[in-house]
């Protein structure tokens, strides 16, 4: 399908909005408008009349026998005209696409990753009721998602208040997995194919951590949280895990650190020796991720473990002494039914982990699932909506609350990911990184350092090499890039 952009700068948001209704369609965006556009097409236009200071905004949708047009006249003297014009155009187009498809989107015209951040800005400026009304009336967000946003924001706000101008968090990347899940688009590599890279990568990672810690101490930065992610960090052996954790504990000033997390996402990479290495190293939050407790679905998505292995790993971690265990699940997985998803949620609630993160399947372009189409069906969005509705009801009943929320492109049903936790067990790194509250120092392949100017939205990004072999071969060059951290804080002082 072709999207024609006629004389306006809102091509990115226009394309994202169209993609909500046509997630699997190839979209081509062009700015040269022919006399006879080739069907099917969507055309958005803005014409400004300088003489009477008005803008004429329109949307035209022509797909098969459906051909509808919508237009609005807008005063160019309107406060913050460009944002108002963008929203007005989105609403015009959205209403036409709703008419064509016969369905509305739960998040209305919102396509951004961080709706809670937007809600907070509105609430801080004009109050919570204003923010709710704006979400529902201006952005066309459903009542259910508006209320979820308001509740999540209340819990996020408490965590954000902990951050100070010189605060930062540390992210450590272990980009190896035992197998690659069919929905995955991360840069992680299977250990089977890259086994010879693991040890040299690990040794250089420890050097990068030491280099980064030196700068952080030199500049007087205050460490709030540490997150070891991936990939699957527990693909490392027990000795490597011990050395990695010891490197972090000894090189960084941990006196202000509020949370230390490691993903142990694959239960087939967990054993008693590794869990003791993690526990004795001082890590207080661990994530054991079933994704589903349906063995047939696990096989379809490329997970080489069973539901029973997940349950065994969880019970072993509890026995060793971990108090904060997070568990991730995914709504909308291929071949998963609403009934089997409900069974997963109910069984997890019986385990009573401290927190549960509920993701919605996002069909990333580079994932195997998207490339081969296996298990994808046109009704999966409605199934995912049913699954999330059950989660919200069940988890609330079991004493969990939503403490962070974010969205991704190409999510089933245009839904969301939500972190749920018991009181006192919110994952603070998740909130800091999603809100972009303070600096994130990233170490390892694929990690991104984000340097935050206090009391502003200004971010400076420093990218590490993506893949382990690039990281190893370009290590010295990468450390040179990281000198920008020192320069950044020199200029702030």
CSV table of C-alpha atoms in Angstrom, one decimal:
chain,number,residue,atom,x,y,z
A,1,UNK,CA,0.0,0.0,0.0
A,2,UNK,CA,1.2,3.5,-0.8
A,3,UNK,CA,1.0,6.4,1.7
A,4,UNK,CA,1.1,9.8,0.0
A,5,UNK,CA,2.4,12.7,2.1
A,6,UNK,CA,1.2,16.0,0.7
A,7,UNK,CA,3.0,19.1,2.0
A,8,UNK,CA,3.5,18.2,5.7
A,9,UNK,CA,6.3,16.9,7.9
A,10,UNK,CA,4.2,14.2,9.7
A,11,UNK,CA,5.2,11.2,7.6
A,12,UNK,CA,6.7,9.2,10.5
A,13,UNK,CA,3.5,9.3,12.6
A,14,UNK,CA,1.3,8.8,9.6
A,15,UNK,CA,3.1,5.6,8.6
A,16,UNK,CA,3.0,4.3,12.2
A,17,UNK,CA,-0.7,5.0,12.5
A,18,UNK,CA,-1.4,3.2,9.3
A,19,UNK,CA,0.7,0.3,10.5
A,20,UNK,CA,-1.7,-0.2,13.4
A,21,UNK,CA,-4.4,-1.3,11.0
A,22,UNK,CA,-2.1,-3.0,8.5
A,23,UNK,CA,0.6,-4.6,10.6
A,24,UNK,CA,1.7,-7.2,7.9
A,25,UNK,CA,1.3,-4.9,4.9
A,26,UNK,CA,4.3,-3.6,2.9
A,27,UNK,CA,3.9,0.2,3.2
A,28,UNK,CA,5.6,2.7,0.8
A,29,UNK,CA,5.7,6.3,1.8
A,30,UNK,CA,6.1,8.9,-1.0
A,31,UNK,CA,5.8,12.7,-1.3
A,32,UNK,CA,5.3,13.0,-5.0
A,33,UNK,CA,1.5,12.9,-5.6
A,34,UNK,CA,0.4,11.8,-9.1
A,35,UNK,CA,-2.7,13.0,-10.7
A,36,UNK,CA,-4.2,9.5,-10.4
A,37,UNK,CA,-2.8,7.7,-7.3
A,38,UNK,CA,-2.6,4.0,-7.7
A,39,UNK,CA,-5.0,2.0,-5.5
A,40,UNK,CA,-5.0,1.1,-2.7
A,41,UNK,CA,-3.7,4.3,-1.2
A,42,UNK,CA,-3.8,6.6,1.8
A,43,UNK,CA,-3.2,10.3,1.3
A,44,UNK,CA,-2.8,12.9,4.0
A,45,UNK,CA,-2.5,16.6,3.3
A,46,UNK,CA,-1.9,20.0,4.9
A,47,UNK,CA,-2.4,23.3,3.0
A,48,UNK,CA,-1.7,26.5,4.8
A,49,UNK,CA,-3.3,29.8,3.7
A,50,UNK,CA,-1.0,32.6,4.9
A,51,UNK,CA,-3.5,35.3,4.1
A,52,UNK,CA,-6.2,34.2,6.6
A,53,UNK,CA,-3.9,32.2,8.8
A,54,UNK,CA,-5.7,28.9,8.4
A,55,UNK,CA,-4.5,25.3,7.7
A,56,UNK,CA,-6.6,22.9,5.7
A,57,UNK,CA,-5.9,19.3,6.9
A,58,UNK,CA,-7.3,16.3,5.2
A,59,UNK,CA,-7.1,12.5,4.9
A,60,UNK,CA,-8.2,10.3,2.0
A,61,UNK,CA,-8.4,6.5,2.3
A,62,UNK,CA,-9.1,4.5,-0.9
A,63,UNK,CA,-8.9,0.7,-0.5
A,64,UNK,CA,-11.0,-1.5,-2.7
A,65,UNK,CA,-14.6,-0.3,-2.7
A,66,UNK,CA,-14.0,1.8,0.4
A,67,UNK,CA,-13.3,5.5,-0.4
A,68,UNK,CA,-13.7,8.1,2.3
A,69,UNK,CA,-12.4,11.6,2.8
A,70,UNK,CA,-12.2,13.7,6.0
A,71,UNK,CA,-11.0,17.3,6.4
A,72,UNK,CA,-10.6,20.0,9.1
A,73,UNK,CA,-9.8,23.7,9.1
A,74,UNK,CA,-7.4,24.8,11.7
A,75,UNK,CA,-6.2,28.3,12.9
A,76,UNK,CA,-2.5,28.6,12.5
A,77,UNK,CA,-2.4,30.9,15.4
A,78,UNK,CA,-3.3,28.0,17.7
A,79,UNK,CA,-0.9,27.5,20.5
A,80,UNK,CA,1.8,24.9,19.6
A,81,UNK,CA,0.3,24.7,16.1
A,82,UNK,CA,2.6,22.0,14.7
A,83,UNK,CA,1.6,19.5,17.4
A,84,UNK,CA,-2.0,20.4,17.1
A,85,UNK,CA,-1.9,20.0,13.4
A,86,UNK,CA,-0.2,16.6,13.7
A,87,UNK,CA,-2.8,15.4,16.2
A,88,UNK,CA,-5.7,16.7,14.1
A,89,UNK,CA,-4.4,14.9,11.0
A,90,UNK,CA,-3.9,11.7,13.0
A,91,UNK,CA,-7.5,11.9,14.3
A,92,UNK,CA,-8.9,12.5,10.7
A,93,UNK,CA,-7.0,9.5,9.4
A,94,UNK,CA,-7.7,7.3,12.4
A,95,UNK,CA,-11.5,7.8,12.1
A,96,UNK,CA,-11.4,6.8,8.5
A,97,UNK,CA,-9.3,3.7,9.2
A,98,UNK,CA,-11.7,2.7,12.0
A,99,UNK,CA,-14.6,3.0,9.5
A,100,UNK,CA,-12.7,0.8,7.0
A,101,UNK,CA,-11.6,-1.9,9.5
A,102,UNK,CA,-14.6,-1.9,11.7
A,103,UNK,CA,-12.5,-1.7,14.8
A,104,UNK,CA,-10.9,0.9,17.1
A,105,UNK,CA,-7.5,0.8,18.6
A,106,UNK,CA,-7.1,0.5,22.4
A,107,UNK,CA,-4.4,3.2,22.5
A,108,UNK,CA,-6.2,5.4,19.9
A,109,UNK,CA,-3.8,7.5,17.9
A,110,UNK,CA,-0.9,6.9,20.3
A,111,UNK,CA,2.0,5.1,18.6
A,112,UNK,CA,4.8,6.0,20.9
A,113,UNK,CA,6.8,3.6,23.1
A,114,UNK,CA,6.3,5.6,26.4
A,115,UNK,CA,2.6,6.5,27.0
A,116,UNK,CA,3.2,6.8,30.8
A,117,UNK,CA,5.8,9.4,30.3
A,118,UNK,CA,3.4,11.5,28.2
A,119,UNK,CA,0.6,11.0,30.8
A,120,UNK,CA,3.0,12.1,33.6
A,121,UNK,CA,3.9,15.3,31.7
A,122,UNK,CA,0.2,16.2,31.2
A,123,UNK,CA,-0.6,15.4,34.9
A,124,UNK,CA,2.3,17.4,36.2
A,125,UNK,CA,1.2,20.4,34.1
A,126,UNK,CA,-2.5,20.3,34.6
A,127,UNK,CA,-3.5,17.5,37.0
A,128,UNK,CA,-4.4,13.8,36.6
A,129,UNK,CA,-8.0,14.5,35.5
A,130,UNK,CA,-6.8,16.7,32.7
A,131,UNK,CA,-4.4,14.0,31.7
A,132,UNK,CA,-7.2,11.4,31.6
A,133,UNK,CA,-9.5,13.6,29.6
A,134,UNK,CA,-6.7,14.4,27.2
A,135,UNK,CA,-5.9,10.7,26.6
A,136,UNK,CA,-9.5,9.9,26.0
A,137,UNK,CA,-10.8,12.9,24.1
A,138,UNK,CA,-7.7,14.2,22.2
A,139,UNK,CA,-5.8,10.9,21.7
A,140,UNK,CA,-8.8,8.6,21.6
A,141,UNK,CA,-7.3,6.2,24.1
A,142,UNK,CA,-9.8,3.7,25.6
A,143,UNK,CA,-11.1,4.2,29.1
A,144,UNK,CA,-9.4,0.9,30.2
A,145,UNK,CA,-6.0,1.9,28.9
A,146,UNK,CA,-6.4,5.4,30.3
A,147,UNK,CA,-7.1,4.0,33.8
A,148,UNK,CA,-4.2,1.6,33.5
A,149,UNK,CA,-1.9,4.5,32.5
A,150,UNK,CA,-3.0,6.6,35.5
A,151,UNK,CA,-2.5,3.7,38.0
A,152,UNK,CA,0.9,2.8,36.5
A,153,UNK,CA,2.0,6.4,36.6
A,154,UNK,CA,1.3,6.6,40.4
A,155,UNK,CA,3.7,3.7,41.1
A,156,UNK,CA,6.3,4.9,38.6
A,157,UNK,CA,6.3,8.4,40.2
A,158,UNK,CA,7.5,7.0,43.6
A,159,UNK,CA,10.5,5.3,41.9
A,160,UNK,CA,11.4,8.3,39.8
A,161,UNK,CA,11.6,10.4,42.9
A,162,UNK,CA,14.6,8.4,44.0
A,163,UNK,CA,16.8,9.6,41.2
A,164,UNK,CA,19.2,12.5,41.7
A,165,UNK,CA,21.0,14.7,39.1
A,166,UNK,CA,24.2,12.6,39.2
A,167,UNK,CA,22.4,9.3,39.4
A,168,UNK,CA,23.0,6.5,36.8
A,169,UNK,CA,22.3,2.9,36.2
A,170,UNK,CA,24.5,0.2,34.7
A,171,UNK,CA,23.5,-2.2,32.0
A,172,UNK,CA,25.6,-5.3,31.2
A,173,UNK,CA,25.0,-7.3,28.0
A,174,UNK,CA,25.6,-11.0,27.7
A,175,UNK,CA,24.5,-11.6,24.1
A,176,UNK,CA,24.4,-15.4,24.0
A,177,UNK,CA,21.4,-17.8,24.2
A,178,UNK,CA,21.1,-21.6,24.1
A,179,UNK,CA,18.8,-21.2,21.1
A,180,UNK,CA,17.1,-18.4,19.3
A,181,UNK,CA,13.4,-17.9,20.0
A,182,UNK,CA,11.3,-17.6,16.8
A,183,UNK,CA,10.0,-14.1,17.9
A,184,UNK,CA,13.4,-12.7,18.9
A,185,UNK,CA,15.0,-9.8,17.0
A,186,UNK,CA,17.8,-9.1,19.6
A,187,UNK,CA,21.5,-9.3,18.6
A,188,UNK,CA,22.0,-12.4,20.8
A,189,UNK,CA,23.8,-15.4,19.3
A,190,UNK,CA,23.3,-19.1,20.0
A,191,UNK,CA,26.1,-20.5,22.2
A,192,UNK,CA,26.2,-23.5,19.9
A,193,UNK,CA,27.4,-21.4,17.0
A,194,UNK,CA,29.6,-18.9,18.9
A,195,UNK,CA,31.0,-21.0,21.7
A,196,UNK,CA,34.6,-20.0,20.9
A,197,UNK,CA,33.7,-16.3,21.3
A,198,UNK,CA,32.3,-16.6,24.8
A,199,UNK,CA,35.5,-16.6,26.9
A,200,UNK,CA,37.3,-13.8,24.9
A,201,UNK,CA,34.1,-11.8,25.0
A,202,UNK,CA,33.8,-12.3,28.7
A,203,UNK,CA,37.3,-11.2,29.4
A,204,UNK,CA,37.0,-8.0,27.4
A,205,UNK,CA,33.6,-7.3,29.0
A,206,UNK,CA,35.3,-7.3,32.4
A,207,UNK,CA,37.9,-4.8,31.1
A,208,UNK,CA,35.1,-2.5,29.8
A,209,UNK,CA,33.4,-2.7,33.1
A,210,UNK,CA,36.6,-1.7,34.9
A,211,UNK,CA,37.2,1.2,32.4
A,212,UNK,CA,33.6,2.4,32.9
A,213,UNK,CA,33.7,2.2,36.7
A,214,UNK,CA,36.9,4.3,36.7
A,215,UNK,CA,35.1,7.1,34.8
A,216,UNK,CA,31.9,6.8,37.0
A,217,UNK,CA,34.0,7.2,40.2
A,218,UNK,CA,36.1,10.0,38.8
A,219,UNK,CA,33.0,12.0,37.9
A,220,UNK,CA,31.2,11.3,41.2
A,221,UNK,CA,28.3,9.5,39.7
A,222,UNK,CA,25.8,7.7,42.0
A,223,UNK,CA,24.9,4.2,41.0
A,224,UNK,CA,21.1,3.4,41.5
A,225,UNK,CA,20.7,0.0,39.8
A,226,UNK,CA,22.5,-2.7,37.9
A,227,UNK,CA,20.9,-4.9,35.2
A,228,UNK,CA,22.7,-7.9,33.6
A,229,UNK,CA,20.7,-8.8,30.5
A,230,UNK,CA,21.0,-10.4,27.2
A,231,UNK,CA,20.6,-12.8,25.6
A,232,UNK,CA,20.7,-15.1,28.5
A,233,UNK,CA,23.4,-14.3,31.1
A,234,UNK,CA,23.1,-17.7,32.6
A,235,UNK,CA,24.7,-19.2,29.5
A,236,UNK,CA,27.9,-18.3,31.3
A,237,UNK,CA,29.2,-21.0,33.6
A,238,UNK,CA,29.2,-20.6,37.4
A,239,UNK,CA,32.9,-19.5,37.5
A,240,UNK,CA,32.3,-16.8,34.8
A,241,UNK,CA,29.2,-15.5,36.6
A,242,UNK,CA,31.1,-15.3,39.9
A,243,UNK,CA,34.0,-13.3,38.2
A,244,UNK,CA,31.5,-11.0,36.4
A,245,UNK,CA,29.6,-10.2,39.6
A,246,UNK,CA,32.7,-9.7,41.6
A,247,UNK,CA,34.1,-7.4,39.0
A,248,UNK,CA,31.0,-5.2,39.2
A,249,UNK,CA,30.9,-5.3,43.0
A,250,UNK,CA,34.6,-4.5,43.4
A,251,UNK,CA,35.0,-1.9,40.6
A,252,UNK,CA,31.8,0.2,41.0
A,253,UNK,CA,30.8,2.1,44.1
A,254,UNK,CA,27.8,-0.1,45.2
A,255,UNK,CA,27.0,1.8,48.4
A,256,UNK,CA,24.0,3.6,46.8
A,257,UNK,CA,22.9,0.7,44.6
A,258,UNK,CA,19.2,0.0,45.3
A,259,UNK,CA,18.8,-3.1,43.0
A,260,UNK,CA,21.0,-5.7,41.3
A,261,UNK,CA,19.2,-7.8,38.7
A,262,UNK,CA,20.3,-10.7,36.4
A,263,UNK,CA,18.2,-12.3,33.8
A,264,UNK,CA,18.2,-16.1,34.1
A,265,UNK,CA,15.5,-16.3,31.5
A,266,UNK,CA,16.0,-19.8,30.2
A,267,UNK,CA,15.4,-22.5,32.8
A,268,UNK,CA,17.5,-24.9,30.8
A,269,UNK,CA,20.6,-22.7,31.6
A,270,UNK,CA,19.9,-22.7,35.4
A,271,UNK,CA,21.5,-25.1,37.9
A,272,UNK,CA,22.3,-25.0,41.6
A,273,UNK,CA,25.9,-24.1,41.1
A,274,UNK,CA,25.0,-21.0,39.0
A,275,UNK,CA,22.3,-19.9,41.3
A,276,UNK,CA,24.6,-20.0,44.3
A,277,UNK,CA,27.2,-18.0,42.3
A,278,UNK,CA,24.5,-15.4,41.7
A,279,UNK,CA,23.1,-15.4,45.2
A,280,UNK,CA,26.5,-15.4,47.0
A,281,UNK,CA,27.6,-12.5,44.7
A,282,UNK,CA,24.9,-10.3,46.2
A,283,UNK,CA,22.4,-10.1,43.3
A,284,UNK,CA,19.0,-9.5,44.9
A,285,UNK,CA,16.7,-9.8,41.8
A,286,UNK,CA,16.5,-12.6,39.3
A,287,UNK,CA,14.3,-13.2,36.4
A,288,UNK,CA,13.2,-16.7,35.4
A,289,UNK,CA,11.1,-16.5,32.3
A,290,UNK,CA,8.7,-19.3,31.3
A,291,UNK,CA,7.0,-17.2,28.5
A,292,UNK,CA,4.3,-19.9,28.6
A,293,UNK,CA,3.7,-23.1,30.6
A,294,UNK,CA,2.4,-24.9,27.5
A,295,UNK,CA,5.0,-27.4,26.3
A,296,UNK,CA,3.6,-27.4,22.7
A,297,UNK,CA,3.9,-23.7,22.4
A,298,UNK,CA,7.4,-23.7,23.8
A,299,UNK,CA,8.4,-26.1,21.1
A,300,UNK,CA,6.8,-23.9,18.4
A,301,UNK,CA,8.7,-20.8,19.5
A,302,UNK,CA,12.1,-22.6,19.6
A,303,UNK,CA,12.5,-23.0,23.4
A,304,UNK,CA,14.4,-26.2,24.3
A,305,UNK,CA,12.9,-26.6,27.7
A,306,UNK,CA,9.7,-27.7,29.3
A,307,UNK,CA,7.2,-26.0,31.7
A,308,UNK,CA,8.3,-28.4,34.4
A,309,UNK,CA,11.9,-27.2,34.1
A,310,UNK,CA,10.7,-23.6,34.7
A,311,UNK,CA,8.8,-24.7,37.8
A,312,UNK,CA,11.8,-26.7,39.1
A,313,UNK,CA,14.2,-23.7,38.5
A,314,UNK,CA,11.8,-21.3,40.3
A,315,UNK,CA,11.6,-23.7,43.3
A,316,UNK,CA,15.3,-24.1,43.4
A,317,UNK,CA,15.9,-20.4,43.4
A,318,UNK,CA,13.4,-19.9,46.2
A,319,UNK,CA,15.1,-22.7,48.2
A,320,UNK,CA,18.5,-21.0,47.8
A,321,UNK,CA,17.1,-17.8,49.2
A,322,UNK,CA,16.1,-15.4,46.4
A,323,UNK,CA,13.2,-13.2,47.6
A,324,UNK,CA,12.7,-11.2,44.4
A,325,UNK,CA,12.0,-13.5,41.5
A,326,UNK,CA,10.5,-12.0,38.4
A,327,UNK,CA,8.7,-14.2,35.8
A,328,UNK,CA,8.0,-13.1,32.2
A,329,UNK,CA,5.1,-14.3,30.0
A,330,UNK,CA,4.0,-13.4,26.5
A,331,UNK,CA,0.4,-13.0,25.3
A,332,UNK,CA,-0.3,-13.9,21.7
A,333,UNK,CA,2.3,-16.5,21.1
A,334,UNK,CA,1.7,-18.7,18.0
A,335,UNK,CA,-0.7,-21.6,18.6
A,336,UNK,CA,-1.3,-20.4,22.2
A,337,UNK,CA,-5.0,-20.3,23.1
A,338,UNK,CA,-6.7,-18.1,25.6
A,339,UNK,CA,-7.4,-21.1,27.7
A,340,UNK,CA,-3.8,-22.3,27.8
A,341,UNK,CA,-2.6,-18.7,28.5
A,342,UNK,CA,-5.0,-18.5,31.4
A,343,UNK,CA,-3.6,-21.8,32.7
A,344,UNK,CA,-0.1,-20.3,32.6
A,345,UNK,CA,-1.2,-17.2,34.5
A,346,UNK,CA,-3.1,-19.2,37.1
A,347,UNK,CA,-0.1,-21.5,37.7
A,348,UNK,CA,2.2,-18.6,38.1
A,349,UNK,CA,-0.1,-17.0,40.6
A,350,UNK,CA,0.0,-20.2,42.6
A,351,UNK,CA,3.8,-19.9,42.7
A,352,UNK,CA,3.4,-16.3,43.9
A,353,UNK,CA,6.6,-14.7,42.5
A,354,UNK,CA,7.4,-11.2,43.6
A,355,UNK,CA,6.8,-9.8,40.2
A,356,UNK,CA,5.4,-10.9,36.8
A,357,UNK,CA,6.0,-9.1,33.5
A,358,UNK,CA,3.3,-9.6,30.9
A,359,UNK,CA,4.5,-8.9,27.4
A,360,UNK,CA,2.5,-8.8,24.2
A,361,UNK,CA,4.0,-10.6,21.2
A,362,UNK,CA,5.7,-8.0,18.9
A,363,UNK,CA,6.3,-9.3,15.3
A,364,UNK,CA,9.7,-7.8,14.6
A,365,UNK,CA,10.7,-7.8,10.9
A,366,UNK,CA,14.0,-9.7,11.5
A,367,UNK,CA,12.5,-12.5,13.7
A,368,UNK,CA,12.1,-16.0,12.3
A,369,UNK,CA,8.4,-16.0,13.2
A,370,UNK,CA,7.8,-12.9,11.0
A,371,UNK,CA,10.0,-14.2,8.1
A,372,UNK,CA,8.3,-17.6,7.8
A,373,UNK,CA,4.9,-16.6,9.1
A,374,UNK,CA,4.6,-19.7,11.2
A,375,UNK,CA,1.7,-19.6,13.6
A,376,UNK,CA,0.6,-16.1,12.8
A,377,UNK,CA,-3.1,-15.6,12.2
A,378,UNK,CA,-5.3,-12.6,11.7
A,379,UNK,CA,-7.3,-13.1,14.9
A,380,UNK,CA,-4.2,-13.1,17.2
A,381,UNK,CA,-4.7,-9.5,18.2
A,382,UNK,CA,-8.2,-10.2,19.7
A,383,UNK,CA,-6.8,-13.3,21.5
A,384,UNK,CA,-4.0,-11.2,23.0
A,385,UNK,CA,-6.5,-8.6,24.1
A,386,UNK,CA,-8.5,-11.3,25.9
A,387,UNK,CA,-5.3,-12.6,27.5
A,388,UNK,CA,-4.3,-9.1,28.8
A,389,UNK,CA,-7.7,-8.5,30.2
A,390,UNK,CA,-7.6,-11.7,32.1
A,391,UNK,CA,-4.1,-10.8,33.4
A,392,UNK,CA,-5.2,-7.4,34.7
A,393,UNK,CA,-8.1,-9.0,36.5
A,394,UNK,CA,-6.3,-12.0,38.0
A,395,UNK,CA,-3.1,-10.2,39.0
A,396,UNK,CA,-5.0,-7.4,40.7
A,397,UNK,CA,-6.9,-10.0,42.6
A,398,UNK,CA,-3.6,-11.7,43.7
A,399,UNK,CA,-2.2,-8.5,45.1
A,400,UNK,CA,-0.1,-7.3,42.1
A,401,UNK,CA,0.0,-3.7,40.8
A,402,UNK,CA,1.3,-2.2,37.5
A,403,UNK,CA,4.5,-0.4,38.1
A,404,UNK,CA,5.8,0.2,34.5
A,405,UNK,CA,4.4,0.0,31.0
A,406,UNK,CA,5.8,0.4,27.5
A,407,UNK,CA,4.8,-0.4,23.9
A,408,UNK,CA,6.6,-1.6,20.8
A,409,UNK,CA,5.9,-1.5,17.1
A,410,UNK,CA,4.0,-4.3,15.5
A,411,UNK,CA,2.5,-5.5,18.7
A,412,UNK,CA,-0.4,-7.9,18.5
A,413,UNK,CA,-3.6,-6.0,18.8
A,414,UNK,CA,-1.7,-2.7,19.3
A,415,UNK,CA,-1.5,-3.5,23.0
A,416,UNK,CA,1.3,-3.1,25.6
A,417,UNK,CA,3.8,-4.7,28.0
A,418,UNK,CA,3.2,-4.3,31.7
A,419,UNK,CA,5.3,-5.0,34.7
A,420,UNK,CA,3.2,-6.2,37.7
A,421,UNK,CA,4.6,-6.6,41.2
A,422,UNK,CA,3.8,-7.1,44.8
A,423,UNK,CA,4.3,-4.1,47.2
A,424,UNK,CA,8.0,-3.4,47.7
A,425,UNK,CA,9.1,-5.4,44.7
A,426,UNK,CA,8.9,-2.9,41.8
A,427,UNK,CA,11.8,-3.3,39.3
A,428,UNK,CA,13.4,0.1,39.5
A,429,UNK,CA,15.8,-0.3,36.6
A,430,UNK,CA,12.9,-1.0,34.3
A,431,UNK,CA,11.3,2.3,35.4
A,432,UNK,CA,14.5,4.3,35.1
A,433,UNK,CA,15.4,3.0,31.6
A,434,UNK,CA,11.8,3.4,30.2
A,435,UNK,CA,11.4,6.9,31.5
A,436,UNK,CA,14.9,7.9,30.5
A,437,UNK,CA,15.2,9.3,34.0
A,438,UNK,CA,19.0,9.4,34.2
A,439,UNK,CA,22.2,8.2,32.5
A,440,UNK,CA,22.5,4.6,31.6
A,441,UNK,CA,26.1,3.3,31.2
A,442,UNK,CA,26.0,0.3,28.9
A,443,UNK,CA,28.7,-2.4,28.7
A,444,UNK,CA,28.9,-5.3,26.3
A,445,UNK,CA,27.9,-6.0,22.7
A,446,UNK,CA,24.7,-4.3,21.6
A,447,UNK,CA,24.7,-2.0,24.7
A,448,UNK,CA,23.9,1.7,24.3
A,449,UNK,CA,25.1,4.3,26.8
A,450,UNK,CA,22.6,7.1,27.2
A,451,UNK,CA,24.0,10.2,28.8
A,452,UNK,CA,21.2,12.4,30.3
A,453,UNK,CA,21.4,16.1,30.9
A,454,UNK,CA,19.7,16.6,34.3
A,455,UNK,CA,16.3,18.4,34.3
A,456,UNK,CA,16.0,18.1,30.5
A,457,UNK,CA,15.0,15.6,27.8
A,458,UNK,CA,18.5,15.9,26.1
A,459,UNK,CA,20.2,12.5,25.6
A,460,UNK,CA,23.6,11.7,24.1
A,461,UNK,CA,24.0,8.1,22.8
A,462,UNK,CA,27.2,6.1,22.6
A,463,UNK,CA,26.8,2.8,20.7
A,464,UNK,CA,28.8,-0.3,21.4
A,465,UNK,CA,29.4,-2.8,18.6
A,466,UNK,CA,26.4,-5.0,18.1
A,467,UNK,CA,27.8,-8.5,17.6
A,468,UNK,CA,30.3,-10.4,19.8
A,469,UNK,CA,32.9,-10.7,17.0
A,470,UNK,CA,32.7,-7.0,16.3
A,471,UNK,CA,33.0,-6.2,20.0
A,472,UNK,CA,36.1,-8.3,20.3
A,473,UNK,CA,37.8,-7.0,17.1
A,474,UNK,CA,36.9,-3.4,17.7
A,475,UNK,CA,37.4,-3.3,21.5
A,476,UNK,CA,40.0,-0.5,21.6
A,477,UNK,CA,38.0,1.7,19.3
A,478,UNK,CA,34.9,1.1,21.5
A,479,UNK,CA,36.8,2.2,24.6
A,480,UNK,CA,37.9,5.4,22.7
A,481,UNK,CA,34.2,6.1,22.1
A,482,UNK,CA,33.5,5.8,25.8
A,483,UNK,CA,35.8,8.7,26.5
A,484,UNK,CA,32.8,10.7,25.5
A,485,UNK,CA,31.3,9.9,29.0
A,486,UNK,CA,34.2,11.7,30.6
A,487,UNK,CA,33.9,14.7,28.2
A,488,UNK,CA,30.1,14.9,28.7
A,489,UNK,CA,30.4,15.2,32.5
A,490,UNK,CA,33.3,17.6,32.2
A,491,UNK,CA,31.1,19.9,30.2
A,492,UNK,CA,28.3,19.6,32.7
A,493,UNK,CA,30.4,20.7,35.6
